[in-house]
JSON list of C-alpha atoms in Angstrom, two decimals:
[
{"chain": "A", "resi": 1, "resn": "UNK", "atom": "CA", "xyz": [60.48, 52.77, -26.98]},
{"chain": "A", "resi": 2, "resn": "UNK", "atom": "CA", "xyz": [56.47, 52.95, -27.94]},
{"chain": "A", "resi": 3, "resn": "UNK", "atom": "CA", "xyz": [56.55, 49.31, -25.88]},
{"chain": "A", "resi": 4, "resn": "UNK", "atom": "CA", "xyz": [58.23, 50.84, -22.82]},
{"chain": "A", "resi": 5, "resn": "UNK", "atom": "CA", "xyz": [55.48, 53.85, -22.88]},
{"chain": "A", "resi": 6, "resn": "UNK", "atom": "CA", "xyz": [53.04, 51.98, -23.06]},
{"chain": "A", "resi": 7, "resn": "UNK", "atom": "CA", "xyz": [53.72, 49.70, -20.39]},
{"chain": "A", "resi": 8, "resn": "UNK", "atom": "CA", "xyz": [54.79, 52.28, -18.03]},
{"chain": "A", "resi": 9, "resn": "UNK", "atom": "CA", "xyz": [51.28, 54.38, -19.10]},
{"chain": "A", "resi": 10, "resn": "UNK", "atom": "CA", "xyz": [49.37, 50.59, -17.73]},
{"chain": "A", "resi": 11, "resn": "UNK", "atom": "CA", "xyz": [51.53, 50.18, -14.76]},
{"chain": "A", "resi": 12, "resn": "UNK", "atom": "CA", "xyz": [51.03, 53.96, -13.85]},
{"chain": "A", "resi": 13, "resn": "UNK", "atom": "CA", "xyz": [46.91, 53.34, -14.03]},
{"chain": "A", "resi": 14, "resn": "UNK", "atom": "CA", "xyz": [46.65, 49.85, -12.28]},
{"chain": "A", "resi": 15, "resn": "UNK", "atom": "CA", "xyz": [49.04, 51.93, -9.73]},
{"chain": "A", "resi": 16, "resn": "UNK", "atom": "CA", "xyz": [46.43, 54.47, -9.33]},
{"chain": "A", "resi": 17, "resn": "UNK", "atom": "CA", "xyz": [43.63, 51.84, -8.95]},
{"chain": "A", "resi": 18, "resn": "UNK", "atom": "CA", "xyz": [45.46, 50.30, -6.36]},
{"chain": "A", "resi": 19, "resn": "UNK", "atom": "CA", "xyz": [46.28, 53.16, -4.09]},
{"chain": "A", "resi": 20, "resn": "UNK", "atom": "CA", "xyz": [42.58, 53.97, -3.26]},
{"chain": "A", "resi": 21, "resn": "UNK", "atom": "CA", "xyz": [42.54, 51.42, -0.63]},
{"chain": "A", "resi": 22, "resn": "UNK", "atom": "CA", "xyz": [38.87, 51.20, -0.23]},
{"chain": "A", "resi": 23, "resn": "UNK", "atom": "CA", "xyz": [38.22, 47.20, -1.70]},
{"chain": "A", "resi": 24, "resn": "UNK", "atom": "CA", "xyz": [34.40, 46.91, -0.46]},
{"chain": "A", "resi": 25, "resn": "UNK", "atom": "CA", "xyz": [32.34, 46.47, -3.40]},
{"chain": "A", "resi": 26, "resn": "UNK", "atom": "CA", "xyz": [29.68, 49.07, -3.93]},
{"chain": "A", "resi": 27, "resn": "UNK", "atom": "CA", "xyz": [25.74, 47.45, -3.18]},
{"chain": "A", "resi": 28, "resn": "UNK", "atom": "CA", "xyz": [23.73, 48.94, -5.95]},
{"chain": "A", "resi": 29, "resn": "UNK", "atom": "CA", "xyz": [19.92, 48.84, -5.09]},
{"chain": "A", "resi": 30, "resn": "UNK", "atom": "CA", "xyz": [17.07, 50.63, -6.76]},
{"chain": "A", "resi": 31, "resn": "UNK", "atom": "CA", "xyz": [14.50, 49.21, -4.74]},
{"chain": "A", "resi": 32, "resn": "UNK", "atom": "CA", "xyz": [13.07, 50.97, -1.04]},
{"chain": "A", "resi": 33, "resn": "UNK", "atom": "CA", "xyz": [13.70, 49.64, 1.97]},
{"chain": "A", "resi": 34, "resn": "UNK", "atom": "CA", "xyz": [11.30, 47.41, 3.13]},
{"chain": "A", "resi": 35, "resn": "UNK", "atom": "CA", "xyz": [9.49, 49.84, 5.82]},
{"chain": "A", "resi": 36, "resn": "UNK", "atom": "CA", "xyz": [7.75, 46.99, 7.89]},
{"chain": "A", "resi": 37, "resn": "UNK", "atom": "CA", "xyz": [11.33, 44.95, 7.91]},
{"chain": "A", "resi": 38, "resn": "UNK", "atom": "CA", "xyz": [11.76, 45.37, 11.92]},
{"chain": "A", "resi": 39, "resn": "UNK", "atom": "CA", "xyz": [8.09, 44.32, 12.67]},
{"chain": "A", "resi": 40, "resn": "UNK", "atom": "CA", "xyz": [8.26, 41.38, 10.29]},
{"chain": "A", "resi": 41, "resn": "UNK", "atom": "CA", "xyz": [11.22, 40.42, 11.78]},
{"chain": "A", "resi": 42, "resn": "UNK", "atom": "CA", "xyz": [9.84, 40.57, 15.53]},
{"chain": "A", "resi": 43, "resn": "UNK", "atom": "CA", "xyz": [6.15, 39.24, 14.50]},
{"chain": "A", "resi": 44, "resn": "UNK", "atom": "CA", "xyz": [5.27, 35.50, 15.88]},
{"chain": "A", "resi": 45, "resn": "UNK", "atom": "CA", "xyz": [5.52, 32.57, 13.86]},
{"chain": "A", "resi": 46, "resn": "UNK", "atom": "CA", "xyz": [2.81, 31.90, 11.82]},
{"chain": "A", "resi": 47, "resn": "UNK", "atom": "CA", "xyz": [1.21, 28.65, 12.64]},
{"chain": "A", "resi": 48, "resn": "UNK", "atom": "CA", "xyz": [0.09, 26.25, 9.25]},
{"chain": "A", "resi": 49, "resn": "UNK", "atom": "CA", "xyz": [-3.44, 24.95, 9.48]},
{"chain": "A", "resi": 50, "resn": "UNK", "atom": "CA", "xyz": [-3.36, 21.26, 10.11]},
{"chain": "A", "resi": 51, "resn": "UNK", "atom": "CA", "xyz": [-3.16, 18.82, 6.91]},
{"chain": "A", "resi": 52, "resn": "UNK", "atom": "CA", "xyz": [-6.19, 16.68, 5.88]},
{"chain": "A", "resi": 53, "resn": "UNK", "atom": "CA", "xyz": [-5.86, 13.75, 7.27]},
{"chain": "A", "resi": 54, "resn": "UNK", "atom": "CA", "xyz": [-8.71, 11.94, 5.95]},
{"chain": "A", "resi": 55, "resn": "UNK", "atom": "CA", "xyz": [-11.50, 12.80, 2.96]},
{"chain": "A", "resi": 56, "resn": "UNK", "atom": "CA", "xyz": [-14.31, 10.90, 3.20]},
{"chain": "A", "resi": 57, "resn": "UNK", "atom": "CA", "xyz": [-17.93, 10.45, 1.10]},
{"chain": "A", "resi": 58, "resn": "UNK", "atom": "CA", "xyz": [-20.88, 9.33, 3.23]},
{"chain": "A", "resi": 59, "resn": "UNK", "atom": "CA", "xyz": [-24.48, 8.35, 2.46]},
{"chain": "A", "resi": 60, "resn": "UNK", "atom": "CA", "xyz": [-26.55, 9.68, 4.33]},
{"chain": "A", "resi": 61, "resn": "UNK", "atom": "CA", "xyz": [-30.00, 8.00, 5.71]},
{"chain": "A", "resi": 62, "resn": "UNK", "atom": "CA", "xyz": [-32.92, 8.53, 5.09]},
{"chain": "A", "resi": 63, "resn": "UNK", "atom": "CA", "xyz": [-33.32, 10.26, 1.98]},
{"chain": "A", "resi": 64, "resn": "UNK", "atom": "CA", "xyz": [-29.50, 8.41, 0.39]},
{"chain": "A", "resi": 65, "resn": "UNK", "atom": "CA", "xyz": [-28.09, 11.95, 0.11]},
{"chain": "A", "resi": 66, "resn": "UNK", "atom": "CA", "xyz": [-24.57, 12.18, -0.36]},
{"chain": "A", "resi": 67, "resn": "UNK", "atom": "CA", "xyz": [-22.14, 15.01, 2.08]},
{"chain": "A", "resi": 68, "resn": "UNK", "atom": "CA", "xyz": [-18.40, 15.22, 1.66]},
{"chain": "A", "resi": 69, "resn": "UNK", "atom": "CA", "xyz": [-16.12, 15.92, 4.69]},
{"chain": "A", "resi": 70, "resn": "UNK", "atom": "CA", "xyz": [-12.42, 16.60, 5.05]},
{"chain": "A", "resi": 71, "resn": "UNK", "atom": "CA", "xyz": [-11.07, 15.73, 8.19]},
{"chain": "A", "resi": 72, "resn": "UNK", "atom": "CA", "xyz": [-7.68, 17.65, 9.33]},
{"chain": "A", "resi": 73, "resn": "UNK", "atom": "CA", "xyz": [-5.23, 16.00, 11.98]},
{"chain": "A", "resi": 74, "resn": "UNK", "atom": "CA", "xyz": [-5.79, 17.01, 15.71]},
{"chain": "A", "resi": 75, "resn": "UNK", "atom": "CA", "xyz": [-9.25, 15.62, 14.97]},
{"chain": "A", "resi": 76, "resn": "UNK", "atom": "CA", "xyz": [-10.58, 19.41, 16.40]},
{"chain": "A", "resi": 77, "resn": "UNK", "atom": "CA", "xyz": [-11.65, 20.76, 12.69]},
{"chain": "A", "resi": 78, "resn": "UNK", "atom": "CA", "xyz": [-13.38, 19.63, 9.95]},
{"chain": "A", "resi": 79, "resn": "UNK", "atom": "CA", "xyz": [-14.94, 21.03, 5.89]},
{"chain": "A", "resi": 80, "resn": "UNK", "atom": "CA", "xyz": [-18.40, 19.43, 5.00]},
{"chain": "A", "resi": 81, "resn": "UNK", "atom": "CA", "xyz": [-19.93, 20.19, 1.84]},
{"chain": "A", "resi": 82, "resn": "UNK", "atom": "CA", "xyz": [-23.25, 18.98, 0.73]},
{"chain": "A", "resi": 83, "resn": "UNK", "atom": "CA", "xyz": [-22.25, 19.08, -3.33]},
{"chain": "A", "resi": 84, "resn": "UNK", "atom": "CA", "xyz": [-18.85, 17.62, -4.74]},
{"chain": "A", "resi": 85, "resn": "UNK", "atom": "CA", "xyz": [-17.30, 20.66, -5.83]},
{"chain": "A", "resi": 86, "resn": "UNK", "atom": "CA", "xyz": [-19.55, 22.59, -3.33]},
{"chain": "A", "resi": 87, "resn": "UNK", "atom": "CA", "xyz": [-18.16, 25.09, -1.30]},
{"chain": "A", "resi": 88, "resn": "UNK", "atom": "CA", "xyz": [-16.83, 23.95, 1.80]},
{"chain": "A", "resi": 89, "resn": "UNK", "atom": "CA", "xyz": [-18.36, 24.89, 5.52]},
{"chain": "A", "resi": 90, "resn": "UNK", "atom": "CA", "xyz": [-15.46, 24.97, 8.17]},
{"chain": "A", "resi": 91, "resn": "UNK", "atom": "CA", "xyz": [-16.65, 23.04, 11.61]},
{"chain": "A", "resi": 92, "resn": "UNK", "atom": "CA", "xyz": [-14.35, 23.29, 14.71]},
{"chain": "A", "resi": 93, "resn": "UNK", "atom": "CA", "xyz": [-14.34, 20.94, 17.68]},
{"chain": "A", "resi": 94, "resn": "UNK", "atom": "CA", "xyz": [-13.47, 22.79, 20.90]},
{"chain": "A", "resi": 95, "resn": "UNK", "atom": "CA", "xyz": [-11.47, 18.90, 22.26]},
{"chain": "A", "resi": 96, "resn": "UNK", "atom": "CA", "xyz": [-10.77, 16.20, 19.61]},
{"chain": "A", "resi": 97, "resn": "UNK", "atom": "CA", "xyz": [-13.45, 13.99, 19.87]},
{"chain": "A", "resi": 98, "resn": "UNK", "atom": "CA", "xyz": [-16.04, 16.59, 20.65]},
{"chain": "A", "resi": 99, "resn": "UNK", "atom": "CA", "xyz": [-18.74, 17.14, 17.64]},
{"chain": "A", "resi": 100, "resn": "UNK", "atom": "CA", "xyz": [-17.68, 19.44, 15.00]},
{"chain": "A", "resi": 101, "resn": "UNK", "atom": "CA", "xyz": [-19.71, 22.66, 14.91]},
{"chain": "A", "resi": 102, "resn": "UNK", "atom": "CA", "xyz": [-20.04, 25.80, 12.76]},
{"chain": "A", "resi": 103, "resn": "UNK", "atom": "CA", "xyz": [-22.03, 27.43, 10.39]},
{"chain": "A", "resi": 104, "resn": "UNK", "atom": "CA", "xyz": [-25.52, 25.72, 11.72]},
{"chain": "A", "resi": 105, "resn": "UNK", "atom": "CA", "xyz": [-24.20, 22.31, 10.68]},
{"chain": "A", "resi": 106, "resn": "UNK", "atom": "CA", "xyz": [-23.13, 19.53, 13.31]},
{"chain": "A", "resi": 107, "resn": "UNK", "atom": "CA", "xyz": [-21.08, 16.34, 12.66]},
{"chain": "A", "resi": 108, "resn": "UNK", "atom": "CA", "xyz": [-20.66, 14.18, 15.08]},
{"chain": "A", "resi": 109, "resn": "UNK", "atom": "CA", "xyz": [-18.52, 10.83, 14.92]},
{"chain": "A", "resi": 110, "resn": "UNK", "atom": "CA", "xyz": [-15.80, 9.37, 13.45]},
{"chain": "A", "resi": 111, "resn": "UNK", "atom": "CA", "xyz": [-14.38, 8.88, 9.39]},
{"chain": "A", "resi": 112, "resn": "UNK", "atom": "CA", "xyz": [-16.48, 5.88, 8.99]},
{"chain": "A", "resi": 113, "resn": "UNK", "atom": "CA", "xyz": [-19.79, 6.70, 10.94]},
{"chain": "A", "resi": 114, "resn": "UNK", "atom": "CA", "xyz": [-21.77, 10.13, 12.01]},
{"chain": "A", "resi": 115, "resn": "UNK", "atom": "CA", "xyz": [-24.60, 11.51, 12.75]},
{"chain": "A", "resi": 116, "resn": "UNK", "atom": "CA", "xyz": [-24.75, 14.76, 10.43]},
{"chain": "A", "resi": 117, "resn": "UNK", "atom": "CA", "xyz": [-27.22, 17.70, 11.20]},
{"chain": "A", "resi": 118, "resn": "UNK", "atom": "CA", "xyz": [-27.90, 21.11, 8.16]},
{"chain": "A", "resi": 119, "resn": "UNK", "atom": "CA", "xyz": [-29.49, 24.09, 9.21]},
{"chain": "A", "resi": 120, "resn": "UNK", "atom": "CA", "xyz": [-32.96, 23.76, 9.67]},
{"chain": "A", "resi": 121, "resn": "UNK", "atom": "CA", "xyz": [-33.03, 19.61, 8.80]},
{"chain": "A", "resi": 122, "resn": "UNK", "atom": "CA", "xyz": [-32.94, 16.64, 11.33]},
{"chain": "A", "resi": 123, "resn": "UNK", "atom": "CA", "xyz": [-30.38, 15.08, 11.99]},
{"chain": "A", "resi": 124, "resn": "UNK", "atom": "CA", "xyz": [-29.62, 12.35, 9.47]},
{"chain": "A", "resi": 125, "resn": "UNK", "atom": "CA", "xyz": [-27.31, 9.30, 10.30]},
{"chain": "A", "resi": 126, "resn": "UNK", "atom": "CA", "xyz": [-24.74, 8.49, 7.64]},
{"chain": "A", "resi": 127, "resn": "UNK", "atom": "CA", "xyz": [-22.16, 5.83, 6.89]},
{"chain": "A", "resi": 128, "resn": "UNK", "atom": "CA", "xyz": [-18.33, 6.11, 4.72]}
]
């Protein structure tokens, strides 16, 4: 008799679950909403700068100094640093193939040959 009880006490409770109807789960969250979530969502695509497409050590003459440029793909911008780890001076071409200019500096040429001008220095020609 204790079996029948007790099974009709379990089939009386999973009957109650049952009859609720409602079978959504229940999203717990403790975190706010994001308040910028519509504007992120309607912002432009954010454009990645161009890779590196070529890093190159030149020598430069006269003097045998040594400058370090990166150049990026689209050939329109370019890093030169006058030390190794030095930190890097961002030049912009407005067409590819136009010098590279920015920061007083100007590089003209191509990954294996230019003509490099500093701030305040003449020019200097220089070779990969």
């Amino acid at each position: 008799m204790k079996t029948r009880t007790l099974a009709s006490v379990a089939a009386l409770a999973l009957l109650s679950l049952t009859a609720c109807g409602d079978n959504t789960p229940v999203e717990v969250d403790s975190r706010a909403a994001d308040p910028m979530a519509e504007q992120l969502k309607n912002a432009a695509q954010v454009e990645l700068p161009p890779a590196i497409e070529k890093a190159v050590t030149f020598r430069c003459q006269p003097g045998n100094g040594l400058i370090y440029v990166d150049f990026f793909q689209g050939r329109k911008l370019a890093n030169v640093r006058t030390e190794k780890t030095g930190m890097p001076t961002q030049l912009k071409a407005p067409e590819a193939g136009q010098p590279f200019v920015g920061g007083g500096y100007t590089i003209e040429g191509t990954p294996t040959s230019i003509t490099y001008t500093a701030p305040g220095k003449s020019a200097l020609t220089c070779k990969a």
